[in-house]
Short mmCIF file of C-alpha atoms in Angstrom, two decimals:
data_model
loop_
_atom_site.label_atom_id
_atom_site.label_comp_id
_atom_site.label_asym_id
_atom_site.label_seq_id
_atom_site.Cartn_x
_atom_site.Cartn_y
_atom_site.Cartn_z
CA MET A 1 -11.01 30.87 -2.39
CA ASP A 2 -11.22 30.14 1.35
CA LEU A 3 -8.81 27.23 1.86
CA GLN A 4 -10.28 26.25 5.21
CA ALA A 5 -13.75 26.12 3.66
CA LEU A 6 -12.29 23.95 0.91
CA LYS A 7 -10.76 21.65 3.53
CA PHE A 8 -14.16 21.42 5.25
CA PHE A 9 -15.82 20.60 1.92
CA GLN A 10 -13.20 17.93 1.17
CA ALA A 11 -13.87 16.19 4.49
CA VAL A 12 -17.65 16.31 4.04
CA GLY A 13 -17.36 15.08 0.46
CA LYS A 14 -15.24 12.10 1.44
CA LEU A 15 -17.20 11.18 4.58
CA GLY A 16 -20.67 11.89 3.19
CA SER A 17 -21.76 13.64 6.36
CA ILE A 18 -21.30 17.09 7.89
CA SER A 19 -21.53 15.69 11.43
CA LYS A 20 -18.84 13.06 10.75
CA ALA A 21 -16.57 15.66 9.18
CA ALA A 22 -17.09 18.00 12.13
CA ARG A 23 -16.08 15.26 14.57
CA GLU A 24 -13.01 14.34 12.54
CA LEU A 25 -11.86 17.95 12.18
CA ASN A 26 -12.87 18.87 15.74
CA TYR A 27 -15.00 21.82 14.65
CA ALA A 28 -18.59 22.75 15.41
CA GLN A 29 -21.03 21.38 12.85
CA SER A 30 -22.55 24.83 12.40
CA ASN A 31 -19.10 26.20 11.50
CA LEU A 32 -18.68 23.66 8.70
CA THR A 33 -22.19 24.30 7.42
CA SER A 34 -21.77 28.06 7.22
CA ARG A 35 -18.31 27.89 5.62
CA ILE A 36 -19.46 25.42 2.96
CA GLN A 37 -22.51 27.58 2.23
CA GLN A 38 -20.15 30.54 1.79
CA LEU A 39 -18.00 28.44 -0.56
CA GLU A 40 -21.12 27.60 -2.60
CA SER A 41 -21.95 31.30 -2.72
CA ASP A 42 -18.42 32.23 -3.84
CA LEU A 43 -18.48 29.60 -6.60
CA GLN A 44 -22.11 30.37 -7.45
CA THR A 45 -23.06 26.70 -7.54
CA LYS A 46 -24.54 24.05 -5.26
CA LEU A 47 -21.96 21.52 -4.10
CA LEU A 48 -23.96 19.28 -1.75
CA TYR A 49 -27.41 17.78 -1.45
CA ARG A 50 -28.39 17.56 2.21
CA HIS A 51 -30.73 14.77 3.40
CA ASN A 52 -31.55 12.72 6.49
CA ARG A 53 -28.77 10.20 5.79
CA GLY A 54 -26.09 12.86 5.40
CA THR A 55 -24.92 14.56 2.22
CA THR A 56 -24.47 13.68 -1.45
CA LEU A 57 -22.23 15.55 -3.85
CA THR A 58 -23.76 17.35 -6.80
CA ASP A 59 -22.10 16.93 -10.19
CA LYS A 60 -20.20 20.18 -9.64
CA GLY A 61 -19.33 19.02 -6.12
CA LYS A 62 -17.80 15.83 -7.53
CA VAL A 63 -15.67 17.90 -9.90
CA LEU A 64 -14.43 20.13 -7.09
CA LEU A 65 -13.69 17.17 -4.81
CA SER A 66 -11.59 15.58 -7.57
CA TYR A 67 -9.35 18.67 -7.49
CA THR A 68 -8.99 19.04 -3.72
CA ASP A 69 -6.24 16.43 -3.20
CA GLU A 70 -4.15 18.02 -5.94
CA ILE A 71 -4.79 21.54 -4.62
CA PHE A 72 -3.63 20.68 -1.10
CA GLN A 73 -0.72 18.62 -2.42
CA LEU A 74 0.47 21.63 -4.43
CA LEU A 75 0.15 23.84 -1.36
CA ASP A 76 2.23 21.35 0.63
CA GLU A 77 4.85 21.39 -2.12
CA VAL A 78 4.99 25.19 -2.02
CA ARG A 79 5.56 25.07 1.74
CA ASN A 80 8.23 22.39 1.28
CA VAL A 81 10.04 24.36 -1.42
CA MET A 82 9.99 27.51 0.70
CA SER A 83 11.34 25.75 3.79
CA ASP A 84 13.59 23.09 2.22
CA ASP A 85 17.28 23.73 2.93
CA GLN A 86 18.20 20.33 1.42
CA THR A 87 18.68 18.80 4.87
CA PRO A 88 16.76 15.51 5.19
CA LYS A 89 14.07 16.19 7.77
CA GLY A 90 10.34 16.28 8.30
CA PRO A 91 7.60 13.77 7.45
CA LEU A 92 8.03 10.98 4.92
CA VAL A 93 5.20 8.49 4.35
CA ILE A 94 6.06 5.23 2.59
CA GLY A 95 3.73 2.37 1.66
CA SER A 96 4.62 -1.30 1.37
CA MET A 97 3.21 -4.75 0.92
CA GLU A 98 2.93 -6.68 4.19
CA THR A 99 5.54 -9.28 3.23
CA THR A 100 8.06 -6.71 1.99
CA ALA A 101 7.62 -4.67 5.17
CA ALA A 102 8.14 -7.73 7.36
CA VAL A 103 11.08 -9.29 5.55
CA ARG A 104 12.87 -6.82 3.30
CA LEU A 105 12.48 -3.38 4.89
CA PRO A 106 13.64 -3.64 8.53
CA ALA A 107 17.32 -3.27 7.66
CA LEU A 108 16.64 -0.43 5.21
CA LEU A 109 14.45 1.48 7.67
CA SER A 110 16.91 0.96 10.51
CA ARG A 111 19.81 2.28 8.45
CA PHE A 112 17.76 5.24 7.16
CA HIS A 113 16.73 6.14 10.71
CA ARG A 114 20.34 6.00 11.92
CA GLU A 115 21.61 8.22 9.13
CA TYR A 116 18.68 10.67 9.04
CA PRO A 117 17.18 10.85 12.55
CA ALA A 118 15.43 14.16 11.78
CA VAL A 119 13.17 12.46 9.22
CA ASP A 120 9.80 11.43 10.65
CA LEU A 121 9.27 8.28 8.57
CA THR A 122 5.90 6.50 8.64
CA LEU A 123 5.35 3.07 7.04
CA LYS A 124 1.84 2.06 5.97
CA THR A 125 1.22 -1.51 4.81
CA GLY A 126 -1.40 -2.70 2.37
CA PRO A 127 -1.84 -4.71 -0.83
CA THR A 128 -0.32 -3.50 -4.08
CA GLU A 129 -3.61 -2.23 -5.49
CA LEU A 130 -4.25 -0.04 -2.43
CA ASN A 131 -0.67 1.27 -2.33
CA VAL A 132 -0.84 2.31 -5.98
CA GLN A 133 -4.07 4.23 -5.35
CA ARG A 134 -2.60 5.90 -2.25
CA VAL A 135 0.41 7.10 -4.24
CA LEU A 136 -1.78 8.40 -7.05
CA GLN A 137 -3.96 10.25 -4.52
CA TYR A 138 -0.90 11.86 -2.85
CA GLU A 139 -1.51 9.93 0.39
CA LEU A 140 1.92 8.26 0.15
CA ASP A 141 5.22 9.74 -0.97
CA GLY A 142 6.15 6.39 -2.51
CA ALA A 143 5.47 2.68 -2.11
CA PHE A 144 6.94 -0.78 -2.54
CA VAL A 145 4.59 -2.81 -4.74
CA ALA A 146 4.65 -5.93 -6.88
CA GLY A 147 5.12 -5.49 -10.62
CA PRO A 148 4.29 -5.13 -13.33
CA ILE A 149 2.82 -1.64 -12.92
CA GLU A 150 1.90 0.57 -15.86
CA HIS A 151 0.49 4.04 -15.22
CA PRO A 152 1.26 7.28 -17.06
CA ASP A 153 1.55 9.30 -13.81
CA LEU A 154 4.00 6.97 -12.06
CA ILE A 155 7.75 6.42 -12.02
CA TYR A 156 8.81 2.95 -10.96
CA LYS A 157 12.16 1.34 -10.19
CA THR A 158 12.85 -2.36 -9.72
CA VAL A 159 14.43 -2.95 -6.30
CA ILE A 160 14.03 -6.70 -5.70
CA ASP A 161 13.54 -9.82 -7.82
CA GLU A 162 11.41 -12.17 -5.73
CA GLU A 163 10.80 -15.90 -6.16
CA LEU A 164 7.36 -17.13 -5.15
CA VAL A 165 7.08 -20.64 -3.71
CA LEU A 166 4.21 -22.84 -2.62
CA VAL A 167 4.39 -23.30 1.14
CA THR A 168 2.97 -26.28 3.05
CA ASP A 169 3.34 -27.92 6.45
CA VAL A 170 6.12 -30.50 6.82
CA SER A 171 3.75 -33.47 6.61
CA HIS A 172 2.80 -32.58 3.03
CA GLN A 173 4.18 -34.91 0.37
CA PRO A 174 6.17 -33.52 -2.60
CA LEU A 175 3.85 -32.27 -5.33
CA SER A 176 3.73 -34.00 -8.69
CA SER A 177 0.84 -31.83 -9.91
CA ILE A 178 -0.90 -28.67 -8.75
CA LYS A 179 -4.19 -30.55 -8.96
CA GLU A 180 -3.17 -32.36 -5.77
CA ILE A 181 -3.86 -29.19 -3.78
CA GLN A 182 -7.45 -28.78 -4.99
CA SER A 183 -8.86 -30.16 -1.74
CA ARG A 184 -6.58 -28.02 0.47
CA THR A 185 -7.56 -24.66 1.97
CA ILE A 186 -5.83 -21.78 0.18
CA LEU A 187 -4.50 -19.13 2.59
CA VAL A 188 -4.22 -15.65 1.09
CA PHE A 189 -4.13 -11.94 1.87
CA ARG A 190 -7.24 -9.89 1.06
CA ASN A 191 -8.19 -8.85 -2.47
CA GLY A 192 -5.75 -6.43 -4.05
CA CYS A 193 -2.71 -8.50 -3.01
CA SER A 194 -0.50 -9.19 -6.02
CA TYR A 195 0.70 -12.54 -4.63
CA ARG A 196 -2.90 -13.67 -4.24
CA ALA A 197 -3.62 -12.55 -7.80
CA ARG A 198 -0.60 -14.52 -9.05
CA PHE A 199 -1.75 -17.62 -7.10
CA GLU A 200 -5.27 -17.37 -8.54
CA GLU A 201 -3.85 -16.82 -12.04
CA TRP A 202 -1.79 -20.01 -11.71
CA LEU A 203 -4.74 -22.02 -10.39
CA HIS A 204 -6.97 -20.75 -13.20
CA TYR A 205 -4.33 -21.58 -15.80
CA GLU A 206 -4.12 -25.15 -14.47
CA GLY A 207 -7.90 -25.51 -14.26
CA VAL A 208 -7.86 -25.92 -10.48
CA ILE A 209 -10.81 -24.63 -8.47
CA PRO A 210 -9.92 -24.62 -4.75
CA GLU A 211 -12.62 -25.89 -2.43
CA LYS A 212 -11.95 -23.18 0.16
CA ILE A 213 -10.10 -19.85 0.30
CA MET A 214 -9.33 -18.24 3.66
CA GLU A 215 -8.23 -14.60 3.95
CA LEU A 216 -5.79 -13.52 6.65
CA GLY A 217 -4.53 -10.05 7.44
CA THR A 218 -0.86 -10.65 8.27
CA LEU A 219 2.15 -12.60 7.06
CA ASP A 220 2.62 -14.10 10.53
CA GLY A 221 -0.99 -15.28 10.47
CA ILE A 222 -0.56 -17.05 7.14
CA ILE A 223 2.73 -18.68 8.13
CA GLY A 224 1.30 -19.80 11.47
CA CYS A 225 -1.76 -21.35 9.83
CA VAL A 226 0.38 -23.16 7.24
CA PHE A 227 2.60 -24.50 10.04
CA ALA A 228 -0.50 -25.75 11.89
CA GLY A 229 -1.66 -27.64 8.80
CA LEU A 230 -4.69 -25.44 8.17
CA GLY A 231 -3.84 -24.83 4.53
CA ILE A 232 -1.24 -23.83 1.95
CA SER A 233 -0.07 -20.50 0.55
CA LEU A 234 2.02 -18.83 -2.14
CA LEU A 235 4.66 -16.55 -0.60
CA PRO A 236 8.07 -15.07 -1.43
CA HIS A 237 10.96 -17.45 -0.74
CA SER A 238 12.58 -14.70 1.33
CA ALA A 239 9.58 -14.67 3.68
CA VAL A 240 9.72 -18.39 4.49
CA GLU A 241 13.40 -19.26 4.01
CA LYS A 242 14.12 -19.09 7.74
CA TYR A 243 11.23 -21.43 8.60
CA VAL A 244 12.13 -23.89 5.85
CA LYS A 245 15.76 -24.08 7.03
CA GLU A 246 14.58 -24.74 10.59
CA GLY A 247 12.34 -27.57 9.41
CA HIS A 248 9.04 -25.87 10.29
CA LEU A 249 7.71 -25.56 6.71
CA LEU A 250 8.18 -27.08 3.27
CA GLN A 251 8.47 -25.06 0.08
CA HIS A 252 7.67 -26.30 -3.42
CA SER A 253 8.87 -24.65 -6.63
CA ILE A 254 6.30 -23.43 -9.14
CA PRO A 255 6.62 -22.62 -12.87
CA ASN A 256 8.78 -19.57 -13.61
CA ARG A 257 5.87 -18.01 -15.48
CA PHE A 258 4.07 -17.56 -12.16
CA GLY A 259 6.93 -17.75 -9.67
CA LYS A 260 9.00 -14.71 -10.66
CA VAL A 261 7.85 -11.27 -9.53
CA LYS A 262 9.59 -7.91 -9.28
CA THR A 263 9.17 -5.62 -6.29
CA LEU A 264 9.05 -2.02 -7.49
CA PHE A 265 9.36 1.32 -5.75
CA ILE A 266 6.85 3.75 -7.24
CA TYR A 267 6.13 7.46 -6.88
CA ARG A 268 4.32 10.15 -8.84
CA LYS A 269 6.08 11.89 -11.72
CA ASP A 270 5.01 15.26 -10.31
CA LYS A 271 6.22 14.39 -6.81
CA TYR A 272 8.25 17.14 -5.14
CA MET A 273 11.70 15.65 -4.48
CA SER A 274 12.49 16.74 -0.95
CA ALA A 275 15.95 16.04 0.44
CA SER A 276 14.60 13.25 2.64
CA PHE A 277 12.79 11.58 -0.28
CA LYS A 278 15.88 11.83 -2.50
CA GLU A 279 17.99 10.11 0.15
CA PHE A 280 15.37 7.41 0.68
CA ILE A 281 15.30 6.63 -3.05
CA LYS A 282 19.10 6.62 -3.16
CA MET A 283 19.32 4.19 -0.24
CA SER A 284 16.53 2.02 -1.69
CA SER A 285 18.52 1.71 -4.91
CA ASN A 286 21.27 -0.14 -3.02
CA GLU A 287 20.41 -3.81 -3.59
CA ALA A 288 22.50 -4.89 -0.60
CA VAL A 289 20.03 -3.43 1.91
CA PHE A 290 17.38 -5.85 0.62
CA SER A 291 19.51 -9.01 0.73
CA ASN A 292 18.54 -11.82 3.11
CA LYS A 293 21.68 -11.10 5.09
CA ALA A 294 20.36 -7.64 5.80
CA ILE A 295 17.09 -8.88 7.29
CA LEU A 296 16.70 -8.25 11.01
CA PHE A 297 14.74 -10.96 12.81
#
């Protein structure tokens, strides 16, 4: 099988357009078309329907596309095995929740970079749901996500026990009941965020329907809006401790059932354990690098 033709097909299948795939891969559109046609001839089946709006996968095309990520991942593993001399080096792509990346990871990443400067480490942030999917699809080597996570293809290790707290501006009175916040704007990350899901679970359990929910894309954005009195949020204590101590925010305890969450490091069971990934896991297993004292502000 022509691997370049397969790569062309993968791009077209994911983008739904030969022209878009050609631009992304920096190849002539006619080149992609002819190579995919040759792939269809080799496999003796039609893979794409072509129409004015782009392309649509046939049933056989969908099956082939589902295998492409695994095929190219296995090829990458073969290259890694052949070239790996057990010296930590090369690319390493790690995913993380926004809050964990902002508060817990700076010290870990700084130490890892100092000890293994030949490793080209990339950090990609996103909600737990997205990070899990990226790991499963071989787009990330591993990721820091909120538990619990149950999936037969994943290995997960608990690295941090987080406490979630309700965060308000300093003018907010102590809460005697969660129903007091019903009229306040709820500030959250986008759908897929585990902290948002925990907040909504708590509100639903208490029978509280918030009048307004506002999505923000960053931890700094949420904290800034809480400080300005725009609304309230549910965040890890570690993310707001500094601001609470300085008198900029107030935190309110919530029931343990909803306030305790584990941060996990996950990766695929069939993941090739390169030297750099082994050392990253080893360093991530050291609880001290995640302590508040280790945070670099």
